[in-house]
Short mmCIF file of C-alpha atoms and ligand atoms in Angstrom, two decimals:
data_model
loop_
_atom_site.label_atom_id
_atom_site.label_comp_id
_atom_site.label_asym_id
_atom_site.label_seq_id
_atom_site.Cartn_x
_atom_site.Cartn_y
_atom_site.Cartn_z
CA UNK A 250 -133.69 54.30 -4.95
CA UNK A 251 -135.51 56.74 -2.40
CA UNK A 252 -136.68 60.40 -3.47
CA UNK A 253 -138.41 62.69 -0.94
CA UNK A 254 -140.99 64.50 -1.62
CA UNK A 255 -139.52 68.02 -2.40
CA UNK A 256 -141.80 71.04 -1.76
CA UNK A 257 -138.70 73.81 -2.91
CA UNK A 258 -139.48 76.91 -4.26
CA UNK A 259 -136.65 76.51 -6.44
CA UNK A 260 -134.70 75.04 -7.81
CA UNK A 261 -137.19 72.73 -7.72
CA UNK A 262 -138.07 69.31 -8.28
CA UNK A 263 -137.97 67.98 -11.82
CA UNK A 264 -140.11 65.03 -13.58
CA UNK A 265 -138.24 61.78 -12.39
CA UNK A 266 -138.67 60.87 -15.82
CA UNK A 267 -136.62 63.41 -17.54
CA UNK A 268 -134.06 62.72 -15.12
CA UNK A 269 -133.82 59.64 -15.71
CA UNK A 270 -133.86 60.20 -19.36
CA UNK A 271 -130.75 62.85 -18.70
CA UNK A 272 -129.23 59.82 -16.92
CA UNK A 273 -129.13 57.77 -19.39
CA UNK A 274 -127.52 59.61 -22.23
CA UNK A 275 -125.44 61.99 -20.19
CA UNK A 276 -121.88 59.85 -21.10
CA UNK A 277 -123.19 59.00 -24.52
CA UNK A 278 -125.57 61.13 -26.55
CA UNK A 279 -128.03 59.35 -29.15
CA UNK A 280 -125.25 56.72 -29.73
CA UNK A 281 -122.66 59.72 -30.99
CA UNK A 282 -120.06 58.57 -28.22
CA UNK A 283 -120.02 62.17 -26.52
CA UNK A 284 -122.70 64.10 -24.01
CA UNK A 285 -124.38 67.32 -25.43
CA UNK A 286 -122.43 69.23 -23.04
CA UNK A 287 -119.41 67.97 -24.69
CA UNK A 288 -120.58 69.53 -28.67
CA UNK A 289 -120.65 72.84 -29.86
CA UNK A 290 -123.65 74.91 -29.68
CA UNK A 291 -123.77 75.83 -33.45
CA UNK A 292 -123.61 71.18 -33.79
CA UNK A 293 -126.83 69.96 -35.38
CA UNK A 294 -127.26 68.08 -32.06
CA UNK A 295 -127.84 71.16 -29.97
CA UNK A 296 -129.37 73.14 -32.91
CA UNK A 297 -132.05 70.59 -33.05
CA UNK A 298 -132.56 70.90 -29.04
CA UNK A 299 -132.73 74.91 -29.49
CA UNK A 300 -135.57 74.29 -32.02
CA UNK A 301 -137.54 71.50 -30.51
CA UNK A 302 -137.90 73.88 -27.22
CA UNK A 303 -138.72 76.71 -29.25
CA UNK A 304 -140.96 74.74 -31.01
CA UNK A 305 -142.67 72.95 -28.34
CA UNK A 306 -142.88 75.99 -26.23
CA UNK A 307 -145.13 78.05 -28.51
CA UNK A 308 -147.31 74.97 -29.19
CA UNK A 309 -148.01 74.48 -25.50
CA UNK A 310 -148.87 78.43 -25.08
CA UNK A 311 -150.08 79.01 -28.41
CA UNK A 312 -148.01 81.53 -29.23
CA UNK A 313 -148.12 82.49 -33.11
CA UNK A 314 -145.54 84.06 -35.67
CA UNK A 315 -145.69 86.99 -33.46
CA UNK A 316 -144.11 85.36 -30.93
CA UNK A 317 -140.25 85.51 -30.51
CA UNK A 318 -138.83 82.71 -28.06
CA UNK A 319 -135.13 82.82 -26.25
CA UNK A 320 -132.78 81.04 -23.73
CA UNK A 321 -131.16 83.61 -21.65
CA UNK A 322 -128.87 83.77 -18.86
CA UNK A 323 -128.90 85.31 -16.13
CA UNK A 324 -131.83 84.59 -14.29
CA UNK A 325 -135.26 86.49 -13.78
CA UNK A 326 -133.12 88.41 -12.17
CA UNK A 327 -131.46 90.45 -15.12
CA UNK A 328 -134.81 90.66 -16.87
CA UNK A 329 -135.38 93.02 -14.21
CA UNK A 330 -132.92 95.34 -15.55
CA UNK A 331 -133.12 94.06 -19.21
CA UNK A 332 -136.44 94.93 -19.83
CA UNK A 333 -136.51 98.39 -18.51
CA UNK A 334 -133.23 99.00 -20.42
CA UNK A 335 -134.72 97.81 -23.69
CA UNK A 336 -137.73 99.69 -23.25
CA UNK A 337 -137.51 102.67 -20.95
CA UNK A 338 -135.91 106.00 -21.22
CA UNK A 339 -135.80 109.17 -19.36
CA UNK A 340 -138.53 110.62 -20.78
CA UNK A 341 -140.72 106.94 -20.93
CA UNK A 342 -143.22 106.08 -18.15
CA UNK A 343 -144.08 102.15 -17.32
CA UNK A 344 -146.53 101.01 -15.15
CA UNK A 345 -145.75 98.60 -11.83
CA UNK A 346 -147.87 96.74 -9.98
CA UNK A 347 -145.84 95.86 -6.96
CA UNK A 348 -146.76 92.86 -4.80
CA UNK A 349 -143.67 91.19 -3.50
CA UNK A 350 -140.27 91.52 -2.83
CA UNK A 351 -140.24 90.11 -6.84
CA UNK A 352 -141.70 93.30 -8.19
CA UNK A 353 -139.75 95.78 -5.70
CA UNK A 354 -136.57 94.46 -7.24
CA UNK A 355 -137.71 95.29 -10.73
CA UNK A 356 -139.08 98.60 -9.93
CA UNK A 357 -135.63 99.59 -8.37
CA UNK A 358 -134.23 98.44 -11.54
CA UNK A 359 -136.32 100.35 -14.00
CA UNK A 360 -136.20 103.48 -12.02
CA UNK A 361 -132.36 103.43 -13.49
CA UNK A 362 -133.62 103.44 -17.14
CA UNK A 363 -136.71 105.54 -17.09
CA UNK A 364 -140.07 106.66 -14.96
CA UNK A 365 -142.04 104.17 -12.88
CA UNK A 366 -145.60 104.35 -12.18
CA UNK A 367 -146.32 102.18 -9.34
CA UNK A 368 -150.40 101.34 -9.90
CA UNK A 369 -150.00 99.15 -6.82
CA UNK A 370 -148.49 98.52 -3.93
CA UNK A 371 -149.13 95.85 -1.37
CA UNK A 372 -145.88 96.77 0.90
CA UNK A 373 -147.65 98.33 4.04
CA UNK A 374 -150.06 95.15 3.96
CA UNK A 375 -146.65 92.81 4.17
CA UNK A 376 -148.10 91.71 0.57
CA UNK A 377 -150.55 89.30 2.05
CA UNK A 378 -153.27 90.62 -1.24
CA UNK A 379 -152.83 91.17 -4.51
CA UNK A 380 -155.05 94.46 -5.28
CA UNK A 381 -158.84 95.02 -6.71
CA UNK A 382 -158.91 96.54 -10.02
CA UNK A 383 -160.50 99.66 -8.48
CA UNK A 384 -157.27 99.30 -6.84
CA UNK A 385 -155.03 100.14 -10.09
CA UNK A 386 -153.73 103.21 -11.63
CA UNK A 387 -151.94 104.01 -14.74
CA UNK A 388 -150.03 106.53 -16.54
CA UNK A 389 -151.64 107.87 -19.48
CA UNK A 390 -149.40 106.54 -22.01
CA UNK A 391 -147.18 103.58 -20.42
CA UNK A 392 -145.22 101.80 -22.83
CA UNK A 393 -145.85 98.33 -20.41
CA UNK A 394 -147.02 97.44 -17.58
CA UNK A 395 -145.54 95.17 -15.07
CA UNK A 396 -146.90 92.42 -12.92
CA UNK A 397 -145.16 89.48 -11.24
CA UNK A 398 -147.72 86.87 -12.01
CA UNK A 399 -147.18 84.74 -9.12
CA UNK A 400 -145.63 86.08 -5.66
CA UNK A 401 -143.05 82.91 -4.89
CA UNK A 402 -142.12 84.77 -1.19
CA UNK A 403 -145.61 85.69 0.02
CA UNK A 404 -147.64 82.74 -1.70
CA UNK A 405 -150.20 85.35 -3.51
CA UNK A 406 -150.83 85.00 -7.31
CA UNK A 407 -153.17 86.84 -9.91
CA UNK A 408 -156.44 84.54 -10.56
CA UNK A 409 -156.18 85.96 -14.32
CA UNK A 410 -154.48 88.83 -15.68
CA UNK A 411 -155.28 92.03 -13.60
CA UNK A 412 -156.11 95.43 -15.94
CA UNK A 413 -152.94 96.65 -17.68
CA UNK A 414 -154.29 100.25 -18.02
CA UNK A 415 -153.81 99.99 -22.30
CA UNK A 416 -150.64 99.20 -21.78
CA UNK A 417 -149.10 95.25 -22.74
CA UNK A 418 -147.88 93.10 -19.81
CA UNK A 419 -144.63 93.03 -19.05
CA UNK A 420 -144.89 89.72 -16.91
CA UNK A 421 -142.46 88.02 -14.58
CA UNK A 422 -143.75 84.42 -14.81
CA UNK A 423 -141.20 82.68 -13.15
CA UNK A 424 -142.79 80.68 -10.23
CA UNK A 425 -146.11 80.18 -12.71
CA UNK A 426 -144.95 79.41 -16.12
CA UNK A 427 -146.69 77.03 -18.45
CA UNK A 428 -148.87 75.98 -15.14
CA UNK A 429 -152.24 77.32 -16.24
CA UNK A 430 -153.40 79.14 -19.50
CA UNK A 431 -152.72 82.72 -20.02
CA UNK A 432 -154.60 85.02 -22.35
CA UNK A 433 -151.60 86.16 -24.86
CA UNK A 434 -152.65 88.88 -26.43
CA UNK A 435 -152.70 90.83 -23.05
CA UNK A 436 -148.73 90.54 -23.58
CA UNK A 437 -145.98 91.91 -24.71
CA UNK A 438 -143.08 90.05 -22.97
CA UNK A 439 -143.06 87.24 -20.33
CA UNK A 440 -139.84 85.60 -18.43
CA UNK A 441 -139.40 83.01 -16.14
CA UNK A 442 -136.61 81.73 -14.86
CA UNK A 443 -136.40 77.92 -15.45
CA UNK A 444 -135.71 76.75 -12.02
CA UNK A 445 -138.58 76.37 -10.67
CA UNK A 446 -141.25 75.13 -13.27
CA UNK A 447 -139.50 74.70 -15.98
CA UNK A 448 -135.87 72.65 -15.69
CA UNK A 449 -132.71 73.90 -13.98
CA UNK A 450 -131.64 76.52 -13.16
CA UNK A 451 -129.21 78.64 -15.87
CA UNK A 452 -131.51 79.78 -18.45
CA UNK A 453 -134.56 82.15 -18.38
CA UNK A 454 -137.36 81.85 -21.13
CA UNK A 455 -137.95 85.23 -22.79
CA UNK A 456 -141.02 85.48 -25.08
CA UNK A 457 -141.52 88.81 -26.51
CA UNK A 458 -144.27 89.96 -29.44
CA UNK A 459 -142.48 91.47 -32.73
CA UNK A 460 -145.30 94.17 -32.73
CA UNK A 461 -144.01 94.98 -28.87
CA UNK A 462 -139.87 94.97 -30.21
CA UNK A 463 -141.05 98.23 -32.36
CA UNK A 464 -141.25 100.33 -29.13
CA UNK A 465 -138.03 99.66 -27.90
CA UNK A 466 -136.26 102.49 -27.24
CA UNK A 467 -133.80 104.70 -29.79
CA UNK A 468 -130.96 104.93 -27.47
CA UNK A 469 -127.61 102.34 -27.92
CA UNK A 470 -128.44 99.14 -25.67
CA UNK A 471 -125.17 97.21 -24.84
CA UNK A 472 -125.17 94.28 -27.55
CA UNK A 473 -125.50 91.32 -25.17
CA UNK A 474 -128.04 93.35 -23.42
CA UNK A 475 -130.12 93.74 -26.61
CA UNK A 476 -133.20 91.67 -27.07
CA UNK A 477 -132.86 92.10 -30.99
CA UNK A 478 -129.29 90.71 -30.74
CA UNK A 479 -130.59 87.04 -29.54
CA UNK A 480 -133.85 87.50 -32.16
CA UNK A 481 -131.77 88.09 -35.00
CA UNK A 482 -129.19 84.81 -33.75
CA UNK A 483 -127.69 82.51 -31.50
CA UNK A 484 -125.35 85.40 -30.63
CA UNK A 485 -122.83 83.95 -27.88
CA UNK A 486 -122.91 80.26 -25.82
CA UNK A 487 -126.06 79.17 -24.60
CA UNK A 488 -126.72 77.78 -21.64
CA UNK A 489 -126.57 74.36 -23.29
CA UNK A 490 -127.83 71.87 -20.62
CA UNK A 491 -130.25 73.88 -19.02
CA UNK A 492 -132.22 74.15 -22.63
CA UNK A 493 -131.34 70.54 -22.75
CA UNK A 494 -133.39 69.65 -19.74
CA UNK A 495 -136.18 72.19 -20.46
CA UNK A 496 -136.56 70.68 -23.84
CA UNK A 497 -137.03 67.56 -21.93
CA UNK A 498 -139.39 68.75 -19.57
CA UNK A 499 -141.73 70.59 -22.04
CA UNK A 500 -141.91 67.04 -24.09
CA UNK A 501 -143.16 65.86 -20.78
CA UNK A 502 -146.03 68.52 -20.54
CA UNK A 503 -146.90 67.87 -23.56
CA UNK A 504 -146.71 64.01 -23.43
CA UNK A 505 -149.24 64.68 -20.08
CA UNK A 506 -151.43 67.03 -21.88
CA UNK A 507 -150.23 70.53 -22.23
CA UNK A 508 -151.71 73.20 -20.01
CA UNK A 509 -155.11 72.04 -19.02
CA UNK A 510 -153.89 69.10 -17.84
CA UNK A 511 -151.35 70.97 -15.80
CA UNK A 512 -154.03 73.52 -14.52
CA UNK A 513 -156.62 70.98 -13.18
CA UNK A 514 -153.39 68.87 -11.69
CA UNK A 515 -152.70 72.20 -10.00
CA UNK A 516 -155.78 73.44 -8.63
CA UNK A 517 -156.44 69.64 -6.93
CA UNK A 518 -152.99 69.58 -5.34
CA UNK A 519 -153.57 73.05 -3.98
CA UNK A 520 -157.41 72.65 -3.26
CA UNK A 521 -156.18 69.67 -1.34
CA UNK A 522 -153.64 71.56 1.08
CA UNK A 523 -155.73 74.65 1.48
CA UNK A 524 -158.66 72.62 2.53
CA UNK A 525 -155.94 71.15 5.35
CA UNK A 526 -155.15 74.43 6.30
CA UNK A 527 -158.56 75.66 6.69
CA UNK A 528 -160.42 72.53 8.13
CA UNK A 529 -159.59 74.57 12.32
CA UNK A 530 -157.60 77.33 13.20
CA UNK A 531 -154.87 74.83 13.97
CA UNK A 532 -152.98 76.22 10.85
CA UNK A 533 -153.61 79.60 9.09
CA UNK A 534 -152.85 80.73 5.71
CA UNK A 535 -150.42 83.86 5.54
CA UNK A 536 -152.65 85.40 2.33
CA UNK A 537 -156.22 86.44 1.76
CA UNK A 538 -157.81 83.49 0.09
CA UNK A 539 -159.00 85.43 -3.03
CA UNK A 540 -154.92 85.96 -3.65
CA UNK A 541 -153.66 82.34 -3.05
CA UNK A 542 -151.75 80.94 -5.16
CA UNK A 543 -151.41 77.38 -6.39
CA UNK A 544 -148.01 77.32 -6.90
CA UNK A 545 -146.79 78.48 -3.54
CA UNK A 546 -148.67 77.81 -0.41
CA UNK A 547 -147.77 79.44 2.75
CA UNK A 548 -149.33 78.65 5.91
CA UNK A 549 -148.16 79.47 10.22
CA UNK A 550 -148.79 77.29 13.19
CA UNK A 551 -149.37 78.76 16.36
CA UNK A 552 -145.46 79.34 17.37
CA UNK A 553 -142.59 79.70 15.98
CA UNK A 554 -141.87 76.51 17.95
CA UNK A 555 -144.39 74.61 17.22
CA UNK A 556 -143.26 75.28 13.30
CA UNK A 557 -139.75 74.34 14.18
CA UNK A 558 -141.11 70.98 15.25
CA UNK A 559 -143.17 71.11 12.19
CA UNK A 560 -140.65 71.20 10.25
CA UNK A 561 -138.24 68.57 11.81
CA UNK A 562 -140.85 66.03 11.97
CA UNK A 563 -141.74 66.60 8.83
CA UNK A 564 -138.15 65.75 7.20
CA UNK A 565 -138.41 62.62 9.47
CA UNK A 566 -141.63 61.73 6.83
CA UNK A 567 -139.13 62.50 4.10
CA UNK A 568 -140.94 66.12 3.18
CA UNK A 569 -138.69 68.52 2.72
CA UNK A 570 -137.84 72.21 1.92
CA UNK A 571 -140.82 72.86 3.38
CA UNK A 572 -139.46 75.66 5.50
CA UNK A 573 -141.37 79.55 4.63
CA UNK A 574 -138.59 82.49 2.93
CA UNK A 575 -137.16 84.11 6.11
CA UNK A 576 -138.92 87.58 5.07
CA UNK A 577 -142.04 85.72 5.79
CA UNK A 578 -141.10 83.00 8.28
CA UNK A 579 -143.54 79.72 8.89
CA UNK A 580 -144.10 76.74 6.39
CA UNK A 581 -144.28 77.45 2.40
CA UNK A 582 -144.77 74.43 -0.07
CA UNK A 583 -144.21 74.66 -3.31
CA UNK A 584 -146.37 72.50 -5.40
CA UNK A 585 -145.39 72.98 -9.28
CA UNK A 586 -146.22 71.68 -12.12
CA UNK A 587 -143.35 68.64 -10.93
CA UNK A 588 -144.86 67.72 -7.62
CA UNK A 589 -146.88 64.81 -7.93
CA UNK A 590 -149.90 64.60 -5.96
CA UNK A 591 -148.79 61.89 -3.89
CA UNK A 592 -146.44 64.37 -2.51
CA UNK A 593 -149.36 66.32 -1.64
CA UNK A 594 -151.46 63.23 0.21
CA UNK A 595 -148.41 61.97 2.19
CA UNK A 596 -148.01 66.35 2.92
CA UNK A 597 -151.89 66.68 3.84
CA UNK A 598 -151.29 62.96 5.59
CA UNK A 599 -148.92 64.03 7.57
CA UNK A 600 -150.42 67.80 8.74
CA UNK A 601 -153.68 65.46 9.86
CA UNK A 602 -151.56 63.50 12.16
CA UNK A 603 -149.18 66.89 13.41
CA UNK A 604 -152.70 68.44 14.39
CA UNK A 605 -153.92 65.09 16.52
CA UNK A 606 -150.75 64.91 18.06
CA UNK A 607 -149.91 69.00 18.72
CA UNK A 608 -153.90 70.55 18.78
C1 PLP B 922 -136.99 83.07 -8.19
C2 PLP B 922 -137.64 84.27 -8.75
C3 PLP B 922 -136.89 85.32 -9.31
C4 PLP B 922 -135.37 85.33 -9.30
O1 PLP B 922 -134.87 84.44 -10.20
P1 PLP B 922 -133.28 84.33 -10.45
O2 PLP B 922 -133.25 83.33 -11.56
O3 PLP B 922 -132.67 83.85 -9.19
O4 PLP B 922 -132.79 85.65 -10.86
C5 PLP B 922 -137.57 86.38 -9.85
N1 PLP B 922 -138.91 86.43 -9.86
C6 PLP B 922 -139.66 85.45 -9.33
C7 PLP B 922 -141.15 85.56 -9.36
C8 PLP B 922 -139.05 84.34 -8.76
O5 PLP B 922 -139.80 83.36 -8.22
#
């Protein structure tokens, strides 16, 4: 059987392993003669699955007691809206730090529940930097503030959590998740959609701080809409395989060494590419090199031609989905936590041989 080395920004690949291990027992769960799509969600079968994830999820970030973990639907997407409706009002302020098309969609979601401070915004610099903290401002009392840890479009990420003015993150983590540590007391709630370093796509990880629940809002919040409605239960029906996978895939992290191992497997993959990229001026990064992120690494040849051919030659060497997000054109590969670094050798291989050929 022949994979290709994927490079998409999501969904993404998955561990070949936990395929496989899907495989396996998708006509015949743990000898019970019936898949776990095929059971209710309130079975002990998927019960067990909800809690192993939730389990395993707070030991690989540490999270404590505090910590609240759930399986949502709807993608990043309607955290957007879901957070600013849980937390923001007409007369409440939150704080934004805008640095990709990400963020902008979140901002013009909150601005329908409340007041946005925008502390940042790298729009008129095409979001090619992610800003100084001399950069930042806040409102005086924010009840969050907002960053999209990792910019999937533009390829720019935060090195560590920027200054959140006294105010707790509010962090869209959904191209970064679980790929490095974070510092948890900074926040108050981080998402992440699960496709692209986490499992499929269909459910988004929501982990919000009981201390940070006591600000929500006074006003009614539609029930389904309500983070205290999936605290307090399984409310409605889960996306079952999607948590199925993910449980999968954070047994694999863990079996591979949590986060650390994960963040030094990062940083070579993407140490590897951008040292490619930089060896001539034969390909050039699209971001300043103090925001580059090791998730998503965007790059331009000379011509849009030349990329084209790029591109198709590349497939040829079975790399794929290698092709940049048509706001930002060129080549973007994503290298989560997934990609194996052989997929980065036969990547950096191949861009040796492109340049010899095409420079
Ligand atoms: C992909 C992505 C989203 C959108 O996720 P959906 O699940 O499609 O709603 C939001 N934020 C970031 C950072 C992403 O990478």
């Amino acid at each position: 059987m022949k994979r290709v080395h994927n490079f998409s920004a999501g969904p993404a690949t998955l561990p070949l392993s936990v395929l496989e291990k899907a495989q396996n027992e998708l006509t015949n769960y743990q000898g019970r003669g019936t898949s776990i799509i095929e059971v209710s969600h309130r079975s002990p079968e998927y019960t067990q699955i909800n809690e192993e994830a939730t389990t395993r999820l707070k030991e690989i970030t540490g999270a404590g007691d505090d910590w609240e973990v759930l399986f949502l639907q709807g993608g990043a997407s309607s955290q957007f809206m879901m957070t600013a409706h849980n937390f923001l009002n007409t007369k409440r302020t939150a704080n934004y730090i805008d640095t990709g098309a990400w963020s902008a969609k979140a901002i013009k979601e909150a601005k329908l529940f409340g007041n946005v401070h925008t502390s940042f915004s790298g729009k008129e610099e095409n979001y090619t930097r992610l800003p100084e903290s001399s950069e930042l401002s806040f409102a005086d009392d924010a009840i969050y503030t907002h960053i999209t840890s990792n910019n999937t479009i533009f390829g720019t990420q935060f090195q560590s959590e920027p200054e959140n003015g006294g105010a707790p993150l509010v962090c869209d983590a959904s191209s970064d998740f679980l790929s490095r540590p974070i510092d948890l007391d900074r926040y108050g709630l981080i998402y992440a959609g699960a496709q692209k370093n986490l499992g499929p796509a269909g459910v988004t990880v929501v982990m919000v701080r009981k201390s940070f629940m006591e600000k929500q809002r006074p006003e009614a919040i539609p029930t389904i809409l309500n983070y205290n409605t999936h605290i307090a239960k399984l409310f409605n029906t889960p996306p079952v395989f999607s948590v199925y996978m993910v449980n999968y895939v954070l047994e694999w992290i863990q079996e591979k060494g949590g986060i650390s191992h994960f963040a030094e497997f990062n940083e070579k993959k993407a140490d590897l590419l951008y040292s490619e990229i930089d060896r001539d001026d034969f390909y050039s990064g699209t971001v300043a090199k103090e925001s580059r992120s090791r998730m998503n690494v965007t790059f331009r040849l000379e011509s849009e031609e030349l990329e084209k051919q790029f591109l198709s030659e590349a497939a040829e060497h079975d790399l794929v989905a290698l092709k940049g997000h048509r706001s930002v054109g060129g080549i973007r590969a994503s290298i989560y936590n997934a990609c194996e670094m052989e997929s980065v050798k036969a990547l950096t291989g191949f861009m040796k041989e492109f340049r010899n050929v095409n420079g």
